[in-house]
Tab-separated table of C-alpha atoms and ligand atoms in Angstrom:
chain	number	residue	atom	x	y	z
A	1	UNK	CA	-57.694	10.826	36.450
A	2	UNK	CA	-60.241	9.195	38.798
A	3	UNK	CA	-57.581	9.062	41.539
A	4	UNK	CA	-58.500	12.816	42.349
A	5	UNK	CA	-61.979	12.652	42.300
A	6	UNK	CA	-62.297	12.863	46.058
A	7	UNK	CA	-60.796	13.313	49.434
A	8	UNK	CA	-59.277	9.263	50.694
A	9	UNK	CA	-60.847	10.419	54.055
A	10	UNK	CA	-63.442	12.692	55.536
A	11	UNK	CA	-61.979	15.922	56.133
A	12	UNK	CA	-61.274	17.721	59.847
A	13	UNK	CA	-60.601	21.223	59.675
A	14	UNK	CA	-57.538	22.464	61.469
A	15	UNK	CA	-59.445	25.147	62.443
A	16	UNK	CA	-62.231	23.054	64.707
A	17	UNK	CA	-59.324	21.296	66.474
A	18	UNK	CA	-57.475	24.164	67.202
A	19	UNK	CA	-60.816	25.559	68.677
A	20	UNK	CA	-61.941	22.557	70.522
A	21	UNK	CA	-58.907	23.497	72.995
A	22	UNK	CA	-57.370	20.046	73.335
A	23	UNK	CA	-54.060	20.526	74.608
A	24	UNK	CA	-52.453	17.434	72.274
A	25	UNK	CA	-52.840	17.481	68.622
A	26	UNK	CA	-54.137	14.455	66.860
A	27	UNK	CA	-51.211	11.796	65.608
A	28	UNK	CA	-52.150	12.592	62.470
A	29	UNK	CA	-50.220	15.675	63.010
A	30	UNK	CA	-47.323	14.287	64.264
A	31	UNK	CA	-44.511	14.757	62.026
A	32	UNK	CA	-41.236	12.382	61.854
A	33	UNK	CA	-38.386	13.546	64.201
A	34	UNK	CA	-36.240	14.607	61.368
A	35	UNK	CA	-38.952	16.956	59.776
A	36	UNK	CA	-40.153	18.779	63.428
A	37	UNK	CA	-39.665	22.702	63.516
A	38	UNK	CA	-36.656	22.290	66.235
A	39	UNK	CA	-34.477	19.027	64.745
A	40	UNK	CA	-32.559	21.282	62.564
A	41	UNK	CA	-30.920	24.390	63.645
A	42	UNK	CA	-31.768	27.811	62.318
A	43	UNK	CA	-29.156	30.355	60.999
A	44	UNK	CA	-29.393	33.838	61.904
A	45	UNK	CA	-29.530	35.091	58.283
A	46	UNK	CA	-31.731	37.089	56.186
A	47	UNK	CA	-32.977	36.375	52.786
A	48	UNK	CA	-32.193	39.494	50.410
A	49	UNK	CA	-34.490	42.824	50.661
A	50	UNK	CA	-34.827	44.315	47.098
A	51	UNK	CA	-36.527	47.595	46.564
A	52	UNK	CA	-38.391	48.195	43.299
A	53	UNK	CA	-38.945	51.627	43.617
A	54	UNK	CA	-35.553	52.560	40.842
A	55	UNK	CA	-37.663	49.904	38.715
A	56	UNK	CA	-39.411	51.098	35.839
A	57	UNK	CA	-43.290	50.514	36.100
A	58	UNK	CA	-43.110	48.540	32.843
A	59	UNK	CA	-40.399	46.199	34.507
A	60	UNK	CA	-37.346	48.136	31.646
A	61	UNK	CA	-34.930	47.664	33.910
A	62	UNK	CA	-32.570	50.055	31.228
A	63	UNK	CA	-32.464	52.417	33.967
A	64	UNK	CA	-31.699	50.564	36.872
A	65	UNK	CA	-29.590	47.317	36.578
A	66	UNK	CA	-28.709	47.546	40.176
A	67	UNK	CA	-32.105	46.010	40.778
A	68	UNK	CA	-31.865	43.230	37.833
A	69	UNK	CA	-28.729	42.252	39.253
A	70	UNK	CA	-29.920	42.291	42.983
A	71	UNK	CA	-33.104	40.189	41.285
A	72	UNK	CA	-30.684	38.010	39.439
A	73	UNK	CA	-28.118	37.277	42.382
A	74	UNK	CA	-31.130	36.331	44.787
A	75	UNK	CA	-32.925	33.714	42.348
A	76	UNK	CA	-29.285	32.284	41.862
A	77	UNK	CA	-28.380	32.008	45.359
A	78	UNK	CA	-31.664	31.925	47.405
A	79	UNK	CA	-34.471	31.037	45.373
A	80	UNK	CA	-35.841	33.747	47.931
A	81	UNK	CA	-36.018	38.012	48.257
A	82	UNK	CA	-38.341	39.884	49.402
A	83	UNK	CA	-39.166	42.840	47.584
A	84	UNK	CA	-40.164	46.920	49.194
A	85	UNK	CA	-42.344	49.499	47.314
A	86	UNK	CA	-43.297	47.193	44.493
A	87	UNK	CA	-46.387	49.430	44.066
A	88	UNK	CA	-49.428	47.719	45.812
A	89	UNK	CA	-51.228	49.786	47.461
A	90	UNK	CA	-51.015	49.332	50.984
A	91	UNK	CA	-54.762	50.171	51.591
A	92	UNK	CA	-55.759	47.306	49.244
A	93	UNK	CA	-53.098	45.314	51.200
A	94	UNK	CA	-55.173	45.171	54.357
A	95	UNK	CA	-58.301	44.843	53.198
A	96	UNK	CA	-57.232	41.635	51.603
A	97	UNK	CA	-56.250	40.815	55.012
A	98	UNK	CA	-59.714	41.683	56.308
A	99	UNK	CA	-62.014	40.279	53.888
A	100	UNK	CA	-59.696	36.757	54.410
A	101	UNK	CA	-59.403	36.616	57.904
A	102	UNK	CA	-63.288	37.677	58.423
A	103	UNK	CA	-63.933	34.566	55.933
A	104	UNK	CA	-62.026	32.524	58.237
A	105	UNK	CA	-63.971	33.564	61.206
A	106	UNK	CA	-67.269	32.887	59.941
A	107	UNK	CA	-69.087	29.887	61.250
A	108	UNK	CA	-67.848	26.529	59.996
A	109	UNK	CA	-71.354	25.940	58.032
A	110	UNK	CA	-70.451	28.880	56.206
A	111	UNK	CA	-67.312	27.735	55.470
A	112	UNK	CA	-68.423	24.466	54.568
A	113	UNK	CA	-70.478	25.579	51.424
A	114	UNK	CA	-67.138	25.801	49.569
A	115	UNK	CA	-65.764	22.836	50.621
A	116	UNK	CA	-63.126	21.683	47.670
A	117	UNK	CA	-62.581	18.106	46.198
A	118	UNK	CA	-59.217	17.167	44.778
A	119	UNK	CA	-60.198	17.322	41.240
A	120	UNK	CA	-59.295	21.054	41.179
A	121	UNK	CA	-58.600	21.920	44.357
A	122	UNK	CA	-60.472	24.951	44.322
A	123	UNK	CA	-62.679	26.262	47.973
A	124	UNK	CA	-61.923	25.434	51.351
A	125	UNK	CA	-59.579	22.717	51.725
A	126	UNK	CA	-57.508	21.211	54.522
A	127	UNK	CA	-55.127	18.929	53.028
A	128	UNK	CA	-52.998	18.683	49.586
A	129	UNK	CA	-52.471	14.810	48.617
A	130	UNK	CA	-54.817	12.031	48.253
A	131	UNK	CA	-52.586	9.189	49.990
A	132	UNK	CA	-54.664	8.111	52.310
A	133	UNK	CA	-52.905	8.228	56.049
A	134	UNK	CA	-51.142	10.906	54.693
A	135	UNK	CA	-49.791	12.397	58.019
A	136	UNK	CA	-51.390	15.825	57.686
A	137	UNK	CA	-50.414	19.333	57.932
A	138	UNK	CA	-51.662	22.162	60.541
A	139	UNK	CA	-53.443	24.394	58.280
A	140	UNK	CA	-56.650	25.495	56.084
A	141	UNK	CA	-56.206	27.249	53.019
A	142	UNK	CA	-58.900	28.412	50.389
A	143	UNK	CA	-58.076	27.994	46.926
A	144	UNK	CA	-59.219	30.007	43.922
A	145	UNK	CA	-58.351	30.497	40.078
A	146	UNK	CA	-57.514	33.594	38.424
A	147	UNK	CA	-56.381	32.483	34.944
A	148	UNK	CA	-57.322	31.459	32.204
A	149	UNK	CA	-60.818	33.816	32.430
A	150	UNK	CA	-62.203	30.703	31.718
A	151	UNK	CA	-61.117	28.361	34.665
A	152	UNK	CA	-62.233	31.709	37.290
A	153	UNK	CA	-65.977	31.368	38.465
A	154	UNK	CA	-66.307	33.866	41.249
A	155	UNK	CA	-68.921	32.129	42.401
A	156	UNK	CA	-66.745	29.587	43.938
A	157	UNK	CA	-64.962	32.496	45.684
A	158	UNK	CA	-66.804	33.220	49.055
A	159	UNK	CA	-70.128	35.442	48.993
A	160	UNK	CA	-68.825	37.007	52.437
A	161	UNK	CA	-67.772	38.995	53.706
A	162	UNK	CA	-69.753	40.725	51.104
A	163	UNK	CA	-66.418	43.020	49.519
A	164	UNK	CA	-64.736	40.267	49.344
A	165	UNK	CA	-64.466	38.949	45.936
A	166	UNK	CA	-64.473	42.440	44.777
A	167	UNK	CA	-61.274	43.548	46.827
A	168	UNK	CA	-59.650	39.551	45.959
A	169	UNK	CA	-60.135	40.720	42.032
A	170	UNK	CA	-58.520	44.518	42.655
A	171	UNK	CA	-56.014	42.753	44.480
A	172	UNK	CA	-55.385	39.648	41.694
A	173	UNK	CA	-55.123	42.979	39.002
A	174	UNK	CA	-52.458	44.438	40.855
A	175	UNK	CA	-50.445	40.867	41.729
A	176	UNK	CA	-50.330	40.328	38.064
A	177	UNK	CA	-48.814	43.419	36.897
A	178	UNK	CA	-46.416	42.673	39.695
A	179	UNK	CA	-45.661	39.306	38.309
A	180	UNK	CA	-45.392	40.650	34.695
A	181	UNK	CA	-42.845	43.341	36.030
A	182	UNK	CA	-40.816	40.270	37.955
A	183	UNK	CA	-40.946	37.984	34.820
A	184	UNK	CA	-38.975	40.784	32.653
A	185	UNK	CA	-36.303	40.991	35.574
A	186	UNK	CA	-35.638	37.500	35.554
A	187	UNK	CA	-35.041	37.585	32.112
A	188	UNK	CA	-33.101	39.692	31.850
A	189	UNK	CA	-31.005	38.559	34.413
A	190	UNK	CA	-30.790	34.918	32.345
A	191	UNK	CA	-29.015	37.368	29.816
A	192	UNK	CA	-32.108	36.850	27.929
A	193	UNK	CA	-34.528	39.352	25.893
A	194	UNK	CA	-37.304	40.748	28.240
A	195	UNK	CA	-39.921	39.039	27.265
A	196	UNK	CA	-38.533	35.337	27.110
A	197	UNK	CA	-40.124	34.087	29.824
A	198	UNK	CA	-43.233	35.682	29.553
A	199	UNK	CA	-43.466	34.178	25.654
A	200	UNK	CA	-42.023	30.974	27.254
A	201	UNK	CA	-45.261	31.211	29.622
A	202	UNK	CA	-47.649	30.991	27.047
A	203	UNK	CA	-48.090	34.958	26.547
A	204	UNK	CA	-50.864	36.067	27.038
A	205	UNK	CA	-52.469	32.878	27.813
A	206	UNK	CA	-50.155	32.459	31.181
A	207	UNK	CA	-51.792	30.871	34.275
A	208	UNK	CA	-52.621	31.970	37.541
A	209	UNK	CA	-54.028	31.239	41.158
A	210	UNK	CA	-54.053	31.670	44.681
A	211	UNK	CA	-53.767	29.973	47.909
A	212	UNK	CA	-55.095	31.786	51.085
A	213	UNK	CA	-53.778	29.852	54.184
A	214	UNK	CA	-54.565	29.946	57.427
A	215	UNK	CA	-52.689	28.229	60.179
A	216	UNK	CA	-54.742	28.119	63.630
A	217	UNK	CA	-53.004	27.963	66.665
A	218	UNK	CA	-51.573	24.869	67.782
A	219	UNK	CA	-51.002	23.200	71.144
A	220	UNK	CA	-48.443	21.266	69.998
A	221	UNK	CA	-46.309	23.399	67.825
A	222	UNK	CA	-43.048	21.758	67.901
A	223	UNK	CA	-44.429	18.253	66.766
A	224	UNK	CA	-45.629	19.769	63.432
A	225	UNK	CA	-45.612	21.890	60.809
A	226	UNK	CA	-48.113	24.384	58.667
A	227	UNK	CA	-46.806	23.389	55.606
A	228	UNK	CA	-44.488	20.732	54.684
A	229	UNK	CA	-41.492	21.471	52.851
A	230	UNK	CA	-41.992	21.550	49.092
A	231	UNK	CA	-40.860	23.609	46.314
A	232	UNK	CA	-43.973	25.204	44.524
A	233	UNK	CA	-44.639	23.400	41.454
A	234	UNK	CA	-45.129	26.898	39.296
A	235	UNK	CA	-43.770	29.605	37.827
A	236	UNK	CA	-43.201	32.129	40.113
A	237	UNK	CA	-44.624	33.102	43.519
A	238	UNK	CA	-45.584	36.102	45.572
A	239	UNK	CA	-46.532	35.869	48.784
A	240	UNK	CA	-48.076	37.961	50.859
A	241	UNK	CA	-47.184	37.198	54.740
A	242	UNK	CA	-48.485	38.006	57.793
A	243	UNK	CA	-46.690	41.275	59.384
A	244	UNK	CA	-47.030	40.324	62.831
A	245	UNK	CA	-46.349	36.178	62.795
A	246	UNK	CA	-43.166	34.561	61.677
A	247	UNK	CA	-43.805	31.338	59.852
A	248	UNK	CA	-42.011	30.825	56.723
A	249	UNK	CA	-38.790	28.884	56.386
A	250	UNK	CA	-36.558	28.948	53.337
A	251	UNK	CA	-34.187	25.847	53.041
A	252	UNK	CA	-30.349	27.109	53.375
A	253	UNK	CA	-27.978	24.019	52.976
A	254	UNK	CA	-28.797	21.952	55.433
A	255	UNK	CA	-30.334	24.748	57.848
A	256	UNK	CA	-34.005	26.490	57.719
A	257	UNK	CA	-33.879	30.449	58.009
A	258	UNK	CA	-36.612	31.877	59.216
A	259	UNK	CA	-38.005	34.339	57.068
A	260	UNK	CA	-38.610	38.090	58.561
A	261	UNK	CA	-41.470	39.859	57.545
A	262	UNK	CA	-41.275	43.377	56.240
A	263	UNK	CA	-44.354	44.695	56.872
A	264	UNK	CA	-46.508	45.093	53.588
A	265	UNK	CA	-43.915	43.637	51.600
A	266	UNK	CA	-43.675	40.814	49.251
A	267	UNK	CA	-41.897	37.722	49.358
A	268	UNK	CA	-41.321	36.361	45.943
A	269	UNK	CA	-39.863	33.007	45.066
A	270	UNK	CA	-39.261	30.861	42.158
A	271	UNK	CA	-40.546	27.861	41.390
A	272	UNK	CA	-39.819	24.516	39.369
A	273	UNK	CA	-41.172	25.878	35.890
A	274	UNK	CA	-38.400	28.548	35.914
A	275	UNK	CA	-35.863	26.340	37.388
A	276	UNK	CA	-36.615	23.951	34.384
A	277	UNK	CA	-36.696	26.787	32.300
A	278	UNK	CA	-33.250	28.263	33.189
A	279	UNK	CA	-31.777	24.769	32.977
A	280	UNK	CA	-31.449	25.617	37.039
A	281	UNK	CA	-29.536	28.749	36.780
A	282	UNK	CA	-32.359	30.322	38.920
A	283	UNK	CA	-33.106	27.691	41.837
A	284	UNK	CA	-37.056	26.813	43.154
A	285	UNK	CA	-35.933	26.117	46.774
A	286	UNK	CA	-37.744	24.580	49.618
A	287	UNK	CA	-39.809	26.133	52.217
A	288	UNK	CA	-42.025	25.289	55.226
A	289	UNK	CA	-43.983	26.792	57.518
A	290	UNK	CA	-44.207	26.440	61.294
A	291	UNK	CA	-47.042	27.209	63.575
A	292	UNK	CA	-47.154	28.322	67.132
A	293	UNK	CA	-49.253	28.538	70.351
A	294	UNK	CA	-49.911	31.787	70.433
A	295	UNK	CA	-51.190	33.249	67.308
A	296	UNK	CA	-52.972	32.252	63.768
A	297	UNK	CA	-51.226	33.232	60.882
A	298	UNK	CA	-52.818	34.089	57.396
A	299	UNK	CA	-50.817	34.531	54.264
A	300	UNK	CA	-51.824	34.903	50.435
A	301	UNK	CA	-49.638	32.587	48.062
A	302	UNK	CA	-50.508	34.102	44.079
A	303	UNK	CA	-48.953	31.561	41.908
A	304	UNK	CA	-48.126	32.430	38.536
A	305	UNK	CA	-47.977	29.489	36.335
A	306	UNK	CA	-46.781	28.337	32.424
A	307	UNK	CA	-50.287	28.426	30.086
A	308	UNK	CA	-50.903	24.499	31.169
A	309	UNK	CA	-51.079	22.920	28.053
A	310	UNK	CA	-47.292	23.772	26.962
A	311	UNK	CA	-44.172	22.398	26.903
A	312	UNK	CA	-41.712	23.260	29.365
A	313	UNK	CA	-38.204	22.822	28.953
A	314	UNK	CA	-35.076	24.897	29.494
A	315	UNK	CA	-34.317	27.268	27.216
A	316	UNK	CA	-32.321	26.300	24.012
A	317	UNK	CA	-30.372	29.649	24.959
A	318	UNK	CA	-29.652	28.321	27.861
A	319	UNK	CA	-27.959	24.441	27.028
A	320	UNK	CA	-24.628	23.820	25.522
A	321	UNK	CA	-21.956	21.369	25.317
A	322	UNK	CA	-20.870	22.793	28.892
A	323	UNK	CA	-24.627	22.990	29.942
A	324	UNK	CA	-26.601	20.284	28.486
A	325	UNK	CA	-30.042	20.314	29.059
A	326	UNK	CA	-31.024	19.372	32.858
A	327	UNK	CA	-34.804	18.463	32.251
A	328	UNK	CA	-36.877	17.061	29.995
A	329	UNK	CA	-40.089	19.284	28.559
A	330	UNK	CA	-43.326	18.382	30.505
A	331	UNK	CA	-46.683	20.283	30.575
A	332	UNK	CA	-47.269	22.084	33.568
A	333	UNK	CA	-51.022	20.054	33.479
A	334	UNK	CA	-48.934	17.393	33.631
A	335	UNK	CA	-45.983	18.302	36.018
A	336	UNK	CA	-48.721	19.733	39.135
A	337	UNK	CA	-50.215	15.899	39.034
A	338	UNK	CA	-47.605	15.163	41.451
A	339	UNK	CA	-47.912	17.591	44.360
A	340	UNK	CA	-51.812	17.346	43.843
A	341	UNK	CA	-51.903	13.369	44.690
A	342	UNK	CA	-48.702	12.802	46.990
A	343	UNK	CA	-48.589	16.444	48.700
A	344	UNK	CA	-45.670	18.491	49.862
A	345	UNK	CA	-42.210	16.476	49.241
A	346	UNK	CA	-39.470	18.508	49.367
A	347	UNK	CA	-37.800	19.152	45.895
A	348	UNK	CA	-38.170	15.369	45.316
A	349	UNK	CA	-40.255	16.099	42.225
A	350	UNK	CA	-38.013	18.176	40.038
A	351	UNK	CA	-35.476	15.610	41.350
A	352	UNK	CA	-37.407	12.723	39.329
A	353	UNK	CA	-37.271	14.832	36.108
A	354	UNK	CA	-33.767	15.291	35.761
A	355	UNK	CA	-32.919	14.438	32.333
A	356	UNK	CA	-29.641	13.058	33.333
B	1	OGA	C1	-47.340	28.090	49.749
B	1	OGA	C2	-46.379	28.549	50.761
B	1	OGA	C3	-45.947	29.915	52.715
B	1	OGA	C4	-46.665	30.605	53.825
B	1	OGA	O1	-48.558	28.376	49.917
B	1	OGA	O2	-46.887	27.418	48.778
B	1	OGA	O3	-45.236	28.201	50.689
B	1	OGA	O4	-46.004	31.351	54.534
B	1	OGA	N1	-46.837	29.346	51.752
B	1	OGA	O5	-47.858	30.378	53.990
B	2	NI	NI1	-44.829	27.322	48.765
């Protein structure tokens, strides 16, 4: 795995252009007509709003199979919900916001001390992909590990602001019970025991990580884009958006609906493992983000992924004669190769796999 030893070119931070208060953006930037925020039209529709409070704190959803089937319904048909009193504090909430955007305000020789490399993507980066003249995205992101214990070194987290690896840890605590709750609903909703997925995952031994990304303000807004549309390579993701500045766009047909933030809610979505998993009954759909003139955006993507080692198929469950098997099993090691040397591509990736 040489190939991801290092960056193909020295690295600009988003961050320094958007603050050297140029009024064009770099061409590097400058996306294709057909992928700018304004060539495609966007529908004035909402992506389901799903309240956990009815849910069990174990995730039993015996009581309340209103919300499995609200759960269910949305990973079938959006890929997308967003989801009210799921039982994060909202105290711990924004000082996760706090610590993170303070980080991202420090000097840029602070910053630079955690400068990441490709080979595991974790500290401050400012690209994903290795293809050199790669046309590049408008943002920053810090990424850390938070499973396996023994892939997470908090001393690659940052040392300041100085609560903030201790408030990122309360905060990873809480996002995985969250995620353990989630993985029972969606089992349940495959018609499946409660635990399938989570056994499916590895058990105990699941993954996990996070992406912190910021998104400076930019001159040139319509030209480019935050994020390129992907699908994220994992299991499933929670995402914690910024209350006050839209960004996200979730892939409708051919439109992009812009996603609207409920504040201190979560935005969960799935991702390719479970689509493989469910032989595509739940869908991992792609997403964007757009930036804008006026304001920086910050948002916390917690990723949680298959144990990386195992094979991930679709469920035998889940194939028969009228459903044969969509994918073929790949390790999740193996699968997240992809995004981490050609970057964001759509859903061309689970594409390639198709078994058939
Ligand atoms: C991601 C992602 C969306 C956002 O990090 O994979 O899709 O709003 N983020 O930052
Ligand atoms: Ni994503």
């Amino acid at each position: 795995m040489d190939c991801l030893q290092d960056w193909p070119e020295p690295v600009v931070r988003v961050q320094s252009l958007s603050d050297s208060g140029a009024t064009t953006i770099p061409e590097r930037y400058v996306k294709p007509a057909a992928d700018r925020p304004s060539s495609a039209p966007c529908a004035d529709i909402r992506i389901p709003v799903i309240d956990f409070a009815t849910l069990a704190s174990d995730g039993s959803t015996l009581d309340c199979p209103t919300v499995a089937q609200a759960v269910s319904c949305a990973c079938r048909d959006w890929g997308f919900f967003q989801v009210v009193n799921h039982g994060v504090d909202p105290g711990l909430i924004r000082r996760m916001r706090e610590v993170w955007g303070s980080f991202f305000h420090l000097p840029m020789e602070a910053k630079q001390a955690y400068a990441n490399s490709p080979k595991t993507y974790e500290g401050y980066g400012s690209r994903l992909g290795i293809e050199k003249g790669a046309i590049l995205d408008w943002g920053d992101y810090y990424y850390l590990h938070v499973l396996p214990t023994s892939l997470k070194s908090t001393d690659k987290w940052p040392a300041l602001p100085p609560t903030l690896r201790e408030t990122t840890d309360e905060y990873n605590q809480e996002l995985l019970k969250l995620c353990e709750r989630v993985m029972k609903v969606l089992s349940l909703g495959l018609g499946l025991e409660d635990d399938f997925l989570q056994k499916a995952f590895g058990g105990d031994d699941v993954g996990a990580c996070m992406r912190i990304n910021f998104y400076p303000k930019c001159p040139q807004p319509d030209l480019t884009l935050g994020l390129s549309s992907h699908s994220d390579p994992g299991g499933i993701t929670v995402l914690l958006a910024d209350d006050r500045v839209k960004g996200l766009q979730v892939r409708r047909g051919d439109a992009w609906v812009t996603v609207q933030p409920v504040p201190d809610a979560f935005i969960i979505n799935v991702g390719d493992q479970v689509q493989v998993l469910s032989n595509a009954t739940y869908k991992s759909v792609e997403h964007r983000v757009v930036v804008n003139s006026e304001a920086e955006r910050l948002s916390f993507a917690f990723f949680y992924n298959p144990k990386s080692d195992l094979l991930i198929g679709p469920a035998p469950e889940l194939v028969t004669p009228d459903h044969p098997a969509l994918y073929q099993p790949m390790s999740f090691d193996e699968y997240r190769l992809y995004i981490r040397r050609k970057g964001p591509r759509g859903k061309s990736q689970v594409e390639s796999f198709k078994a058939v």
